[in-house]
Each structure stands twice: as C-alpha cells, then as structure tokens.
mmCIF file of C-alpha atoms in Angstrom:
data_model
loop_
_atom_site.group_PDB
_atom_site.id
_atom_site.type_symbol
_atom_site.label_atom_id
_atom_site.label_comp_id
_atom_site.label_asym_id
_atom_site.label_seq_id
_atom_site.Cartn_x
_atom_site.Cartn_y
_atom_site.Cartn_z
ATOM 1 C CA MET C 1 0.000 0.000 0.000
ATOM 2 C CA SER C 2 1.348 3.434 -0.887
ATOM 3 C CA SER C 3 1.511 6.251 1.655
ATOM 4 C CA HIS C 4 -1.232 8.056 -0.251
ATOM 5 C CA ASP C 5 -3.483 4.995 -0.121
ATOM 6 C CA ALA C 6 -2.933 4.768 3.618
ATOM 7 C CA ALA C 7 -3.946 8.386 4.053
ATOM 8 C CA ASP C 8 -7.117 7.748 2.035
ATOM 9 C CA ASN C 9 -8.150 4.682 4.018
ATOM 10 C CA ASP C 10 -7.299 5.715 7.573
ATOM 11 C CA SER C 11 -7.398 9.359 8.623
ATOM 12 C CA LYS C 12 -5.467 8.558 11.802
ATOM 13 C CA TYR C 13 -2.494 7.283 9.821
ATOM 14 C CA LEU C 14 -0.647 10.024 7.988
ATOM 15 C CA PRO C 15 2.852 9.512 6.607
ATOM 16 C CA SER C 16 5.617 12.064 7.135
ATOM 17 C CA PRO C 17 7.798 11.982 4.007
ATOM 18 C CA LEU C 18 11.093 13.842 4.128
ATOM 19 C CA THR C 19 11.013 15.294 0.612
ATOM 20 C CA PHE C 20 9.284 18.647 0.284
ATOM 21 C CA VAL C 21 7.235 17.792 -2.795
ATOM 22 C CA GLU C 22 5.747 14.759 -1.012
ATOM 23 C CA LEU C 23 5.225 16.734 2.194
ATOM 24 C CA MET C 24 3.126 19.305 0.298
ATOM 25 C CA ALA C 25 1.167 16.738 -1.755
ATOM 26 C CA LEU C 26 -2.581 17.347 -1.998
ATOM 27 C CA LYS C 27 -5.665 15.434 -3.079
ATOM 28 C CA ARG C 28 -8.462 17.315 -4.835
ATOM 29 C CA LEU C 29 -11.699 16.572 -3.014
ATOM 30 C CA ASP C 30 -14.240 17.701 -5.593
ATOM 31 C CA ASP C 31 -14.829 19.897 -8.595
ATOM 32 C CA ALA C 32 -15.026 23.653 -8.224
ATOM 33 C CA GLU C 33 -18.300 24.884 -6.751
ATOM 34 C CA PRO C 34 -19.964 28.296 -6.985
ATOM 35 C CA HIS C 35 -20.524 30.395 -3.896
ATOM 36 C CA LEU C 36 -24.320 30.435 -3.776
ATOM 37 C CA ASN C 37 -24.680 33.605 -1.696
ATOM 38 C CA SER C 38 -23.168 35.899 -4.296
ATOM 39 C CA ALA C 39 -24.821 37.634 -7.238
ATOM 40 C CA GLU C 40 -21.723 36.701 -9.218
ATOM 41 C CA PRO C 41 -20.837 33.235 -7.914
ATOM 42 C CA GLU C 42 -17.228 32.792 -6.813
ATOM 43 C CA LYS C 43 -15.400 29.640 -7.694
ATOM 44 C CA ILE C 44 -14.401 27.458 -4.714
ATOM 45 C CA GLU C 45 -12.065 24.461 -4.788
ATOM 46 C CA HIS C 46 -11.247 21.934 -2.069
ATOM 47 C CA PHE C 47 -8.061 19.979 -1.302
ATOM 48 C CA GLN C 48 -6.833 17.626 1.422
ATOM 49 C CA SER C 49 -3.341 17.105 2.787
ATOM 50 C CA LEU C 50 -1.738 13.673 2.443
ATOM 51 C CA SER C 51 1.108 14.004 4.961
ATOM 52 C CA ALA C 52 1.419 14.640 8.654
ATOM 53 C CA PRO C 53 3.106 17.912 9.655
ATOM 54 C CA TYR C 54 6.199 18.057 11.828
ATOM 55 C CA PRO C 55 5.641 18.325 15.622
ATOM 56 C CA PRO C 56 8.108 20.820 17.200
ATOM 57 C CA GLY C 57 9.436 19.544 20.493
ATOM 58 C CA GLU C 58 7.967 16.094 19.741
ATOM 59 C CA GLY C 59 4.676 17.443 21.079
ATOM 60 C CA ASP C 60 1.099 17.003 19.888
ATOM 61 C CA ARG C 61 0.849 20.220 17.865
ATOM 62 C CA ALA C 62 1.748 20.765 14.232
ATOM 63 C CA PHE C 63 4.468 23.054 12.908
ATOM 64 C CA GLY C 64 2.631 26.205 11.837
ATOM 65 C CA GLY C 65 4.768 26.596 8.727
ATOM 66 C CA HIS C 66 3.141 23.452 7.303
ATOM 67 C CA ALA C 67 -0.372 24.909 7.145
ATOM 68 C CA TYR C 68 1.049 28.224 5.939
ATOM 69 C CA ALA C 69 3.060 26.740 3.066
ATOM 70 C CA GLN C 70 0.471 24.130 2.100
ATOM 71 C CA SER C 71 -2.302 26.741 1.980
ATOM 72 C CA ALA C 72 -0.189 28.635 -0.544
ATOM 73 C CA TYR C 73 0.450 25.418 -2.466
ATOM 74 C CA ALA C 74 -3.278 24.634 -2.587
ATOM 75 C CA ALA C 75 -3.941 28.143 -3.909
ATOM 76 C CA SER C 76 -1.273 27.660 -6.584
ATOM 77 C CA LYS C 77 -3.235 24.665 -7.906
ATOM 78 C CA THR C 78 -6.131 26.982 -8.811
ATOM 79 C CA VAL C 79 -4.323 29.590 -10.951
ATOM 80 C CA GLU C 80 -3.492 29.542 -14.653
ATOM 81 C CA LYS C 81 -0.019 28.663 -15.854
ATOM 82 C CA GLY C 82 2.317 31.637 -15.554
ATOM 83 C CA PHE C 83 0.873 33.024 -12.318
ATOM 84 C CA VAL C 84 3.480 32.973 -9.545
ATOM 85 C CA LEU C 85 2.895 33.696 -5.864
ATOM 86 C CA TYR C 86 4.336 36.997 -4.671
ATOM 87 C CA ASP C 87 2.546 37.888 -1.414
ATOM 88 C CA MET C 88 0.704 36.065 1.374
ATOM 89 C CA THR C 89 -0.697 37.109 4.748
ATOM 90 C CA GLY C 90 -2.134 34.487 7.078
ATOM 91 C CA SER C 91 -3.595 34.310 10.590
ATOM 92 C CA PHE C 92 -3.065 31.325 12.890
ATOM 93 C CA ILE C 93 -6.352 30.650 14.676
ATOM 94 C CA LEU C 94 -6.079 27.221 16.304
ATOM 95 C CA GLY C 95 -3.142 24.911 16.930
ATOM 96 C CA GLY C 96 -2.810 22.251 14.223
ATOM 97 C CA ARG C 97 -3.398 18.594 15.083
ATOM 98 C CA LEU C 98 -1.293 15.648 13.953
ATOM 99 C CA ASP C 99 -3.930 12.918 13.768
ATOM 100 C CA ILE C 100 -6.229 14.230 11.021
ATOM 101 C CA PRO C 101 -5.581 15.805 7.599
ATOM 102 C CA TYR C 102 -5.966 19.455 6.746
ATOM 103 C CA THR C 103 -8.684 20.369 4.285
ATOM 104 C CA TYR C 104 -8.164 23.543 2.266
ATOM 105 C CA THR C 105 -10.997 25.642 0.877
ATOM 106 C CA VAL C 106 -9.661 27.931 -1.854
ATOM 107 C CA ARG C 107 -11.892 30.820 -2.938
ATOM 108 C CA HIS C 108 -11.267 32.701 -6.174
ATOM 109 C CA VAL C 109 -11.381 36.318 -5.012
ATOM 110 C CA ARG C 110 -10.165 37.806 -8.279
ATOM 111 C CA ASP C 111 -8.941 36.500 -11.629
ATOM 112 C CA GLY C 112 -7.286 39.252 -13.635
ATOM 113 C CA PHE C 113 -4.997 39.279 -16.627
ATOM 114 C CA MET C 114 -1.854 40.231 -14.685
ATOM 115 C CA TYR C 115 -2.845 39.680 -11.035
ATOM 116 C CA CYS C 116 -5.109 37.217 -9.239
ATOM 117 C CA THR C 117 -6.035 36.680 -5.592
ATOM 118 C CA ARG C 118 -7.073 33.650 -3.560
ATOM 119 C CA SER C 119 -8.500 33.249 -0.064
ATOM 120 C CA VAL C 120 -7.707 29.968 1.729
ATOM 121 C CA ASP C 121 -9.172 28.468 4.891
ATOM 122 C CA ALA C 122 -7.383 25.470 6.401
ATOM 123 C CA ARG C 123 -9.643 23.253 8.492
ATOM 124 C CA GLN C 124 -9.269 20.244 10.743
ATOM 125 C CA ASP C 125 -12.339 18.397 11.954
ATOM 126 C CA GLY C 126 -14.458 21.138 10.377
ATOM 127 C CA ARG C 127 -12.885 23.986 12.350
ATOM 128 C CA ILE C 128 -10.810 26.734 10.741
ATOM 129 C CA CYS C 129 -7.301 26.670 12.189
ATOM 130 C CA PHE C 130 -5.580 28.944 9.630
ATOM 131 C CA SER C 131 -6.839 31.527 7.161
ATOM 132 C CA CYS C 132 -4.950 33.535 4.551
ATOM 133 C CA LEU C 133 -5.061 35.780 1.521
ATOM 134 C CA CYS C 134 -2.485 35.161 -1.202
ATOM 135 C CA SER C 135 -1.737 36.982 -4.444
ATOM 136 C CA PHE C 136 -0.204 35.842 -7.730
ATOM 137 C CA LYS C 137 1.114 37.710 -10.748
ATOM 138 C CA ARG C 138 2.491 37.100 -14.208
ATOM 139 C CA ASP C 139 5.997 38.079 -15.267
ATOM 140 C CA GLU C 140 5.778 41.579 -16.731
ATOM 141 C CA GLY C 141 9.118 41.278 -18.482
ATOM 142 C CA GLU C 142 10.287 44.807 -17.624
ATOM 143 C CA LYS C 143 13.031 45.083 -14.997
ATOM 144 C CA THR C 144 13.891 48.767 -15.172
ATOM 145 C CA PHE C 145 14.726 49.393 -11.510
ATOM 146 C CA ASN C 146 15.705 47.565 -8.321
ATOM 147 C CA HIS C 147 17.425 48.169 -5.002
ATOM 148 C CA GLN C 148 18.055 46.141 -1.850
ATOM 149 C CA PRO C 149 20.067 46.291 1.414
ATOM 150 C CA PRO C 150 23.698 45.125 1.440
ATOM 151 C CA ALA C 151 23.849 41.351 1.066
ATOM 152 C CA VAL C 152 24.060 39.201 4.180
ATOM 153 C CA GLN C 153 27.138 37.385 2.844
ATOM 154 C CA GLY C 154 29.227 40.551 3.145
ATOM 155 C CA ARG C 155 27.921 41.761 6.504
ATOM 156 C CA TYR C 156 28.445 38.436 8.291
ATOM 157 C CA GLN C 157 31.265 36.961 6.236
ATOM 158 C CA ASP C 158 33.234 35.674 9.260
ATOM 159 C CA SER C 159 30.278 33.749 10.702
ATOM 160 C CA LEU C 160 29.176 32.301 7.367
ATOM 161 C CA SER C 161 32.651 31.288 6.205
ATOM 162 C CA ALA C 162 33.658 29.577 9.470
ATOM 163 C CA LYS C 163 32.032 26.313 8.336
ATOM 164 C CA ARG C 164 30.367 24.950 5.244
ATOM 165 C CA PRO C 165 26.566 24.972 5.576
ATOM 166 C CA GLU C 166 26.406 21.177 5.724
ATOM 167 C CA ASP C 167 28.932 21.164 8.583
ATOM 168 C CA GLN C 168 26.906 23.562 10.728
ATOM 169 C CA SER C 169 24.549 22.347 13.446
ATOM 170 C CA VAL C 170 21.137 21.124 12.375
ATOM 171 C CA SER C 171 18.495 23.584 13.527
ATOM 172 C CA PRO C 172 16.973 22.000 16.659
ATOM 173 C CA SER C 173 13.315 21.161 17.049
ATOM 174 C CA ILE C 174 13.077 23.888 19.696
ATOM 175 C CA ASP C 175 15.873 26.452 19.606
ATOM 176 C CA ALA C 176 16.073 27.006 23.362
ATOM 177 C CA ASP C 177 19.008 26.291 25.665
ATOM 178 C CA TRP C 178 17.067 23.865 27.890
ATOM 179 C CA TRP C 179 16.002 21.775 24.867
ATOM 180 C CA ILE C 180 19.471 21.764 23.328
ATOM 181 C CA GLU C 181 21.017 20.706 26.646
ATOM 182 C CA ALA C 182 18.491 17.879 27.026
ATOM 183 C CA LEU C 183 19.412 16.698 23.524
ATOM 184 C CA ARG C 184 23.114 16.818 24.369
ATOM 185 C CA GLN C 185 22.548 14.805 27.547
ATOM 186 C CA GLY C 186 20.535 12.216 25.632
ATOM 187 C CA ASP C 187 17.412 12.852 27.713
ATOM 188 C CA ILE C 188 15.329 13.413 24.584
ATOM 189 C CA THR C 189 15.545 12.605 20.905
ATOM 190 C CA GLU C 190 13.966 14.372 17.978
ATOM 191 C CA ARG C 191 12.989 13.211 14.518
ATOM 192 C CA GLU C 192 14.437 14.635 11.324
ATOM 193 C CA PHE C 193 12.838 17.857 10.123
ATOM 194 C CA PRO C 194 11.027 17.120 6.841
ATOM 195 C CA GLY C 195 11.054 19.044 3.612
ATOM 196 C CA LEU C 196 14.146 21.163 4.132
ATOM 197 C CA ASP C 197 17.658 20.778 5.481
ATOM 198 C CA VAL C 198 17.954 23.739 7.903
ATOM 199 C CA ARG C 199 21.274 24.595 9.606
ATOM 200 C CA LYS C 200 21.873 27.133 12.369
ATOM 201 C CA THR C 201 24.858 29.428 11.887
ATOM 202 C CA ASP C 202 26.887 30.129 15.025
ATOM 203 C CA MET C 203 26.361 33.862 15.729
ATOM 204 C CA GLN C 204 27.549 33.829 19.340
ATOM 205 C CA ASN C 205 30.531 36.130 18.806
ATOM 206 C CA PHE C 206 28.344 38.738 17.143
ATOM 207 C CA ASN C 207 25.421 38.515 19.562
ATOM 208 C CA GLN C 208 27.553 38.586 22.729
ATOM 209 C CA SER C 209 28.847 42.071 21.978
ATOM 210 C CA LYS C 210 27.909 44.924 24.336
ATOM 211 C CA GLU C 211 26.262 46.779 21.480
ATOM 212 C CA VAL C 212 23.858 43.926 20.697
ATOM 213 C CA LYS C 213 23.101 43.217 24.354
ATOM 214 C CA ALA C 214 22.182 46.871 24.831
ATOM 215 C CA SER C 215 19.956 46.900 21.735
ATOM 216 C CA PRO C 216 17.976 43.641 21.248
ATOM 217 C CA GLU C 217 16.821 44.763 17.807
ATOM 218 C CA LYS C 218 20.423 44.316 16.618
ATOM 219 C CA TYR C 219 20.443 40.619 17.586
ATOM 220 C CA ARG C 220 20.777 38.403 14.504
ATOM 221 C CA GLN C 221 20.248 34.733 13.761
ATOM 222 C CA LEU C 222 21.308 33.233 10.451
ATOM 223 C CA SER C 223 19.880 29.943 9.241
ATOM 224 C CA GLN C 224 20.894 28.232 6.015
ATOM 225 C CA TYR C 225 18.441 25.978 4.234
ATOM 226 C CA ARG C 226 18.068 23.864 1.116
ATOM 227 C CA LEU C 227 15.376 21.654 -0.392
ATOM 228 C CA LYS C 228 15.204 17.931 0.358
ATOM 229 C CA GLY C 229 14.591 15.696 -2.623
ATOM 230 C CA SER C 230 13.635 16.455 -6.187
ATOM 231 C CA PRO C 231 11.028 19.159 -6.833
ATOM 232 C CA ASP C 232 9.329 16.840 -9.336
ATOM 233 C CA ALA C 233 6.463 14.659 -8.141
ATOM 234 C CA ASP C 234 7.436 12.013 -10.701
ATOM 235 C CA PRO C 235 10.144 9.820 -9.129
ATOM 236 C CA ASN C 236 11.164 8.644 -12.597
ATOM 237 C CA ALA C 237 11.782 12.110 -14.025
ATOM 238 C CA THR C 238 15.273 12.419 -15.527
ATOM 239 C CA LEU C 239 17.692 15.258 -14.781
ATOM 240 C CA ALA C 240 17.109 16.601 -18.285
ATOM 241 C CA GLN C 241 13.338 16.628 -17.761
ATOM 242 C CA ILE C 242 13.666 18.288 -14.348
ATOM 243 C CA ARG C 243 15.961 20.961 -15.754
ATOM 244 C CA GLU C 244 13.594 21.691 -18.630
ATOM 245 C CA ARG C 245 10.609 21.907 -16.268
ATOM 246 C CA GLU C 246 12.444 24.140 -13.823
ATOM 247 C CA GLN C 247 13.513 26.541 -16.571
ATOM 248 C CA ALA C 248 9.869 26.659 -17.694
ATOM 249 C CA GLY C 249 8.878 27.734 -14.165
ATOM 250 C CA GLU C 250 6.871 24.613 -13.348
ATOM 251 C CA TYR C 251 8.314 24.380 -9.821
ATOM 252 C CA ASP C 252 8.360 28.101 -8.985
ATOM 253 C CA ASN C 253 5.291 28.064 -6.730
ATOM 254 C CA LEU C 254 6.572 24.935 -4.957
ATOM 255 C CA TYR C 255 9.913 26.671 -4.374
ATOM 256 C CA ILE C 256 8.149 29.741 -2.979
ATOM 257 C CA CYS C 257 6.224 27.504 -0.597
ATOM 258 C CA ALA C 258 9.564 26.045 0.535
ATOM 259 C CA HIS C 259 10.910 29.532 1.257
ATOM 260 C CA MET C 260 7.742 30.271 3.230
ATOM 261 C CA TYR C 261 8.005 26.976 5.092
ATOM 262 C CA SER C 262 11.571 27.768 6.133
ATOM 263 C CA SER C 263 10.729 31.328 7.186
ATOM 264 C CA ASP C 264 8.703 29.977 10.145
ATOM 265 C CA ARG C 265 11.340 27.467 11.309
ATOM 266 C CA ASN C 266 12.285 28.435 14.897
ATOM 267 C CA SER C 267 11.499 32.043 13.989
ATOM 268 C CA LEU C 268 9.829 33.038 17.262
ATOM 269 C CA LEU C 269 12.505 31.315 19.382
ATOM 270 C CA LEU C 270 14.847 34.132 18.362
ATOM 271 C CA ILE C 271 12.795 36.659 20.347
ATOM 272 C CA PRO C 272 13.421 35.422 23.929
ATOM 273 C CA ARG C 273 17.089 34.910 23.040
ATOM 274 C CA ALA C 274 17.386 38.506 21.863
ATOM 275 C CA LEU C 275 15.592 39.759 24.996
ATOM 276 C CA GLY C 276 17.606 37.567 27.374
ATOM 277 C CA ILE C 277 14.504 35.622 28.468
ATOM 278 C CA LYS C 278 15.162 32.039 29.592
ATOM 279 C CA ARG C 279 11.637 30.823 30.347
ATOM 280 C CA TRP C 280 8.144 31.636 29.125
ATOM 281 C CA THR C 281 4.694 30.162 29.626
ATOM 282 C CA ALA C 282 3.218 30.698 26.145
ATOM 283 C CA MET C 283 4.449 31.507 22.666
ATOM 284 C CA SER C 284 2.535 31.320 19.405
ATOM 285 C CA SER C 285 2.252 32.868 15.962
ATOM 286 C CA LEU C 286 -0.598 35.273 15.363
ATOM 287 C CA THR C 287 -0.027 36.585 11.841
ATOM 288 C CA LEU C 288 2.674 35.908 9.258
ATOM 289 C CA MET C 289 3.239 37.836 6.038
ATOM 290 C CA VAL C 290 5.775 36.848 3.382
ATOM 291 C CA ILE C 291 6.559 39.011 0.349
ATOM 292 C CA ILE C 292 8.461 37.456 -2.555
ATOM 293 C CA HIS C 293 10.643 40.098 -4.212
ATOM 294 C CA ARG C 294 12.264 38.082 -7.003
ATOM 295 C CA HIS C 295 10.945 35.409 -9.338
ATOM 296 C CA GLY C 296 12.727 33.134 -11.807
ATOM 297 C CA ASP C 297 16.263 31.895 -11.215
ATOM 298 C CA ALA C 298 16.685 33.905 -7.988
ATOM 299 C CA LEU C 299 14.283 31.669 -6.041
ATOM 300 C CA ARG C 300 14.947 28.343 -7.780
ATOM 301 C CA MET C 301 16.697 25.760 -5.666
ATOM 302 C CA ILE C 302 18.681 23.325 -7.825
ATOM 303 C CA ASP C 303 22.408 24.054 -8.127
ATOM 304 C CA TRP C 304 22.900 23.096 -11.764
ATOM 305 C CA ASP C 305 26.542 24.233 -11.769
ATOM 306 C CA SER C 306 27.303 21.649 -9.080
ATOM 307 C CA VAL C 307 25.281 18.979 -10.868
ATOM 308 C CA SER C 308 27.250 19.570 -14.093
ATOM 309 C CA GLN C 309 30.602 19.408 -12.289
ATOM 310 C CA ASN C 310 29.753 16.174 -10.484
ATOM 311 C CA GLY C 311 28.485 14.566 -13.657
ATOM 312 C CA ASP C 312 26.244 12.116 -11.795
ATOM 313 C CA SER C 313 22.522 11.629 -11.283
ATOM 314 C CA ASN C 314 22.369 13.319 -7.875
ATOM 315 C CA ILE C 315 20.548 16.631 -7.565
ATOM 316 C CA ASP C 316 22.502 19.213 -5.589
ATOM 317 C CA MET C 317 20.562 22.046 -4.001
ATOM 318 C CA LYS C 318 21.482 25.684 -3.403
ATOM 319 C CA TRP C 319 21.892 26.972 0.138
ATOM 320 C CA PHE C 320 19.710 29.986 0.961
ATOM 321 C CA ILE C 321 20.104 32.143 4.071
ATOM 322 C CA GLN C 322 17.466 33.467 6.442
ATOM 323 C CA GLU C 323 18.556 36.527 8.416
ATOM 324 C CA GLY C 324 16.207 36.987 11.378
ATOM 325 C CA TRP C 325 15.785 39.684 14.024
ATOM 326 C CA THR C 326 13.122 41.214 16.300
ATOM 327 C CA PRO C 327 12.500 44.962 15.882
ATOM 328 C CA GLN C 328 9.965 45.439 18.710
ATOM 329 C CA SER C 329 8.170 43.828 21.640
ATOM 330 C CA ALA C 330 5.500 45.031 24.111
ATOM 331 C CA GLU C 331 2.212 44.034 25.777
ATOM 332 C CA ASN C 332 2.818 40.264 25.607
ATOM 333 C CA ARG C 333 3.478 40.473 21.868
ATOM 334 C CA ALA C 334 6.630 40.601 19.781
ATOM 335 C CA VAL C 335 7.525 40.933 16.112
ATOM 336 C CA HIS C 336 9.897 38.708 14.161
ATOM 337 C CA GLU C 337 11.244 39.902 10.823
ATOM 338 C CA SER C 338 13.563 38.222 8.376
ATOM 339 C CA HIS C 339 15.197 38.515 4.982
ATOM 340 C CA LEU C 340 15.615 35.442 2.801
ATOM 341 C CA TRP C 341 18.800 35.674 0.731
ATOM 342 C CA GLY C 342 19.907 33.746 -2.327
ATOM 343 C CA PRO C 343 23.434 32.290 -2.523
ATOM 344 C CA ASP C 344 24.497 35.132 -4.841
ATOM 345 C CA GLY C 345 23.353 37.839 -2.393
ATOM 346 C CA THR C 346 19.966 38.486 -3.993
ATOM 347 C CA LEU C 347 17.205 39.416 -1.533
ATOM 348 C CA VAL C 348 14.521 36.877 -2.442
ATOM 349 C CA ALA C 349 11.857 37.568 0.199
ATOM 350 C CA THR C 350 10.927 39.380 3.397
ATOM 351 C CA SER C 351 8.839 37.982 6.249
ATOM 352 C CA MET C 352 7.115 39.732 9.161
ATOM 353 C CA GLN C 353 5.487 37.786 11.977
ATOM 354 C CA ASP C 354 3.368 39.036 14.864
ATOM 355 C CA SER C 355 3.440 36.728 17.862
ATOM 356 C CA MET C 356 2.191 36.216 21.394
ATOM 357 C CA LEU C 357 4.808 35.893 24.144
ATOM 358 C CA ARG C 358 3.777 35.431 27.779
ATOM 359 C CA LEU C 359 6.158 35.106 30.691
ATOM 360 C CA ARG C 360 3.443 34.117 33.139
ATOM 361 C CA LYS C 361 -0.114 32.865 32.937
ATOM 362 C CA PRO C 362 -2.808 35.557 32.850
ATOM 363 C CA GLN C 363 -4.523 35.990 36.201
ATOM 364 C CA PRO C 364 -8.325 35.686 36.366
ATOM 365 C CA LYS C 365 -10.072 38.946 37.085
ATOM 366 C CA GLY C 366 -11.757 39.035 40.479
ATOM 367 C CA LYS C 367 -14.775 41.001 41.587
ATOM 368 C CA LEU C 368 -14.295 44.681 42.366
#
C-alpha cells in the first residue's frame, strides 16, 4: 500500500515523508463549486493534505509553517499557468493537530490578466485553524529598476565562512538552551525535520557584543536551508526533464512555498534569546506575512553548476540564508522579521510575523 493509499483509508495514519514535494502533496476533493450567496458566484475548490506535519518539540501540535506553506500550495493549484505567488498574509487561529488531515478551501477572489487573488481556509475536523489571503502575478518582463540592502554574505562573512553549511549544526526542534542541553545529555531525541535541510549558523561572537546586548533589535540569527529531494512529483523524471521543467517555471510556486516553510522554522525562538529571556509560559504565531521580491532563477533551488561538475545523477541544491531579528516587543506580543537571501546575495523575500509571548499565565479577574 502506498503512503497516499494509507492516508485515504485511515485518517489517523498520515505519513511524514522527508522530501518537500511529497510533504506538500494534496488530493483534490471535488470539482469547483460556486458560492451560492453571491450575485456573481465565486469559484471554490477543495483539497486535502496527504502528509502529517512536523511536531516541534515532539509534542502534539503541528508546525505552523506546514499549514502556511500548504495553503499557498493549494492556492497555486487553482491559478493559470504563468501566475506565480508573490505575497501572502495568514492568521493562525487554532493549533494544528497531527492525527487528522488538513482540508483547504480555496476561494477565487479575483482573476485578472496580470494579477489574481485567492483566499484559503485550512480546516481540521471542520474547524478553521488557519486563514490567509495570497496573491499571484504574471511576469511583466520589464526590470527597469531595483534596489536592496547590502547582502548578508558581506555583513556576516566571518560567521558564514567559518564552516560549510552542511557542517553547521542542524536547527533544533526547539531552539532554546534547555532543549538543546536535554538533547546533548541524551534525555530526549527528535525526529528529522522534513522538507528542508535547515542549519543554524553560530552567531555567538556577534550577539555577545555589548552593542547587541544593549539593543535587542540588533540581535541576529542566520539559518541556512536547502530543499530535500527532487522538486518533481514524478520519481522517474530524468535530470534533463527536471531541468527543462524548472527553466519553464513549473516548480516556482513549490519553491516559494519552501521559502515560506523555512521562514517559520524556529522564527519566534529568536525573540526570547534577543531579549535575554530564559523561560516563558506561552508563545505562538498570530499573523505571518511573506513578500516574494524576485521570481525566476533567484528563487529556484537546484544548483545546476554543481550537478554539471559532479556529472552524476544526484541533484545538488542551493543553500539559501534566512537573516532573522526582532524589531519590537510590548504588551505580551513581539515581532519577528527576516530577509531570505539567495546564494548570490539576492534578496529573495521578506517575512514579518506578529506573535504572542507570555512570561506568566494571565490571572483571572476578580470582583471589584
């Protein structure tokens, strides 16, 4: 029995494949339906996840980046060829479960010639746990202007060049000192993170400076990530076929979903580190927005130069860099921002995440 067959026959058994294309796989539930309460019926399409999301900390809740990225992937299945995702804002409403699939309801908000918009609700057991609005556009051809901040590779050259990405530490399931120490002692074990290979760059020398300690917004965490497995859903696709399909843009929306997926990996754990907080009682994402700045080769993930040099059938992937920081915190909330950089120093995307952070449980209000 295939993993997909198992998911169809038993909702409590969901596989957790390591390759990103399998992790994002969807099943269409029915044909598009009109929205009956509108004078001009809107098209609605439904999809179901086929894989279990990753549980941070080996707990019973799903990694939020799974619902975020897979919502975008479901939306991408409803647009015409040539439309590529460039912006998405989503709100996390309920914690995701591990024992039942997500179902995605994709509503066609607008279908234009150059731009189109989709609304997606992710449900489990009939309840909305995540909701988002995502926008797609066609390539306009013209590239008459551009600007970006100085590339991360130049600003943190010492930290990035100290080790090759693959020799850096794997990003832990929970990037907190108490979890990392428990791992080191062998008190706990954690499963492999699916979809992406994410490595944590050692930034201790930079972050221990007096300047950074005095200004938490200057704290930086660099993570390097690359895709796991082929981007093609066909396991028999040849390198030549994959290259042709990539150059035609067939994987672009999948790649963007991978960038989005990585942007949420241990993102909020940076905040207590920057603020010098060791313990907290609650932390969760509220809203996450990702803006894709560059399309085409800048966001594509296969390192064809390396493939050509090796001359074998293995697919080598590019290493991208997430530069994360927290610009502000107050009133039990904090913001995480990040830039996603290509290996050539191109700024591929920006993320901004609003989160809840509580250091103690809220006290019930008594009578006056």
